[in-house]
mmCIF file of C-alpha atoms in Angstrom:
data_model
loop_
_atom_site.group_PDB
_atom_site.id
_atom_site.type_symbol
_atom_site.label_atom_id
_atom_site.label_comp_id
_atom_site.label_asym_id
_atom_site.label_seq_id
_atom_site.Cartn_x
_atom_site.Cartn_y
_atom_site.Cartn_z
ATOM 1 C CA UNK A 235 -25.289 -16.169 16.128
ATOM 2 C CA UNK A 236 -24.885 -14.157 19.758
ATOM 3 C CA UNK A 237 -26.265 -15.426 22.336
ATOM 4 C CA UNK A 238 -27.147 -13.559 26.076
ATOM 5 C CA UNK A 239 -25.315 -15.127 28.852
ATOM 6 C CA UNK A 240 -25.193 -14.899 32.138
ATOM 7 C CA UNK A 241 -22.020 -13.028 33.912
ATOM 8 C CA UNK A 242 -20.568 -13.287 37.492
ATOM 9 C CA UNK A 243 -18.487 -11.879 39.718
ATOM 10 C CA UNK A 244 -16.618 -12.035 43.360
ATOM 11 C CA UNK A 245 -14.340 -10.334 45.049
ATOM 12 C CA UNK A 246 -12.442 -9.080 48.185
ATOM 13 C CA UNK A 247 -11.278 -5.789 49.453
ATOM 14 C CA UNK A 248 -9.006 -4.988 52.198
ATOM 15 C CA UNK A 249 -8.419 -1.646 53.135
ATOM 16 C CA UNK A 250 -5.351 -1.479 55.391
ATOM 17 C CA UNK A 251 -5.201 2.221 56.467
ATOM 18 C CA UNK A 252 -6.843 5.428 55.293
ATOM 19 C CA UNK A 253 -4.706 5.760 52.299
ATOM 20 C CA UNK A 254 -4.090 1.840 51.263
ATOM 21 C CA UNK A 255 -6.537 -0.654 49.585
ATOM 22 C CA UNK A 256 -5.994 -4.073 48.105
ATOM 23 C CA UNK A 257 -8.559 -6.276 46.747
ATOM 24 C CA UNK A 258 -8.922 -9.550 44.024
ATOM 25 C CA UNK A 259 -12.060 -10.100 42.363
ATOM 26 C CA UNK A 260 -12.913 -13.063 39.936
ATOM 27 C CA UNK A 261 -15.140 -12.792 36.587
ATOM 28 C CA UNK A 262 -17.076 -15.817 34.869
ATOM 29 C CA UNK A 263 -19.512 -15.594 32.479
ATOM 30 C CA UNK A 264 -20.776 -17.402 29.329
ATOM 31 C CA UNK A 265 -19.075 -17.501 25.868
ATOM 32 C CA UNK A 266 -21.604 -15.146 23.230
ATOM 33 C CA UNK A 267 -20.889 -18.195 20.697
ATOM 34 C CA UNK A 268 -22.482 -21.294 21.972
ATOM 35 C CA UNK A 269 -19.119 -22.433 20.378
ATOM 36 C CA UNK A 270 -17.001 -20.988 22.115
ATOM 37 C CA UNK A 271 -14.872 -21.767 25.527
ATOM 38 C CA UNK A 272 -16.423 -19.668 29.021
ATOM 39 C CA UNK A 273 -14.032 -16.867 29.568
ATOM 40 C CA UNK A 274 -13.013 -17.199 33.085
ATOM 41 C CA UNK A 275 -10.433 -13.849 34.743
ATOM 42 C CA UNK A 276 -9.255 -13.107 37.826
ATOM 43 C CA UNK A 277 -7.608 -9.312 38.454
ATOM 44 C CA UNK A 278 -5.603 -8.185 41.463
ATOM 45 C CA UNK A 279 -5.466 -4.271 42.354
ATOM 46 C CA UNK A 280 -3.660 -2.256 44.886
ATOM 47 C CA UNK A 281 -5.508 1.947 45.608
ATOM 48 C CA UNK A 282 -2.953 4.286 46.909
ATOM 49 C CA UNK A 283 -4.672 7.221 48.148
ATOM 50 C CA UNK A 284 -2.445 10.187 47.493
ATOM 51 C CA UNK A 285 -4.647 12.678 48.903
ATOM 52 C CA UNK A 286 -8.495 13.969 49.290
ATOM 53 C CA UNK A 287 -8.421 14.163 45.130
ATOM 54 C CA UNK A 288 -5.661 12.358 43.910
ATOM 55 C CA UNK A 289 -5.438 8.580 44.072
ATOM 56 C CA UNK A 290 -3.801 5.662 41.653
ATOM 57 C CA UNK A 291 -4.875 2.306 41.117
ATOM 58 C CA UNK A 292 -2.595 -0.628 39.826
ATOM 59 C CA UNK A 293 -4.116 -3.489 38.670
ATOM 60 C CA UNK A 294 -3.091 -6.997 37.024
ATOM 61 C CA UNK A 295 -5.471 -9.323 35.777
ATOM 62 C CA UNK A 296 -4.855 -12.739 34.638
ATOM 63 C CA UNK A 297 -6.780 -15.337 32.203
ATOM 64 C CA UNK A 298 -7.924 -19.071 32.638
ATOM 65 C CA UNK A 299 -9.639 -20.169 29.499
ATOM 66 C CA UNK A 300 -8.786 -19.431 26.312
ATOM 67 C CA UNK A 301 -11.214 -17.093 25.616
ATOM 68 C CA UNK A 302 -9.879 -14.798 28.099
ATOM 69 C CA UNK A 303 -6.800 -12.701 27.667
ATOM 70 C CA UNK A 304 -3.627 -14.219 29.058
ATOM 71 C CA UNK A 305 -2.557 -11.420 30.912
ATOM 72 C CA UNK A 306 -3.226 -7.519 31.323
ATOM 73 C CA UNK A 307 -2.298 -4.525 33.919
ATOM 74 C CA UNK A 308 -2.593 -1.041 33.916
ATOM 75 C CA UNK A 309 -2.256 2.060 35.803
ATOM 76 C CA UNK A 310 -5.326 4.530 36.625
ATOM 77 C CA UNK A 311 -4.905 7.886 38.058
ATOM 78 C CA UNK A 312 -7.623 9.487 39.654
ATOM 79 C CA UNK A 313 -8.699 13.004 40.209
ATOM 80 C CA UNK A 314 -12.072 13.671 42.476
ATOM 81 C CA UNK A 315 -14.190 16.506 42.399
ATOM 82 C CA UNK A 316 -12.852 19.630 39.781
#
């Protein structure tokens, strides 16, 4: 049977010039299976901000329970206002 749960979240953000932005944030919430292990994930990200439209965001994130994945990144590309 699923359960609700209760979810949080932290994190920081540095923005280093006009165009750069780092940040980490950290995720904890309760398992849906009273079972089940509390997923616990942390991700890293660094925004480069190519221009007024055009920005890409690499992430990594990073798992601490077994519930959570082990490991995960990706690559976002963003376009702003067609």
């Amino acid at each position: 049977v699923l359960r609700d749960v209760l979810y949080g979240s932290v994190g920081a953000q540095y923005t280093w010039n006009e165009r750069i932005t780092t940040g980490v944030s950290y995720d904890i919430r309760q398992a849906a299976l009273a079972s089940a292990r509390t997923p616990q994930e942390g991700t890293a990200y660094l925004n480069y901000k190519f221009s007024d439209r055009w920005s890409a965001n690499v992430y990594g994130t990073a798992g601490f329970s077994p519930n959570s994945p082990s490991a995960g990144g990706g690559v976002a590309i963003v376009l702003r206002g067609f």
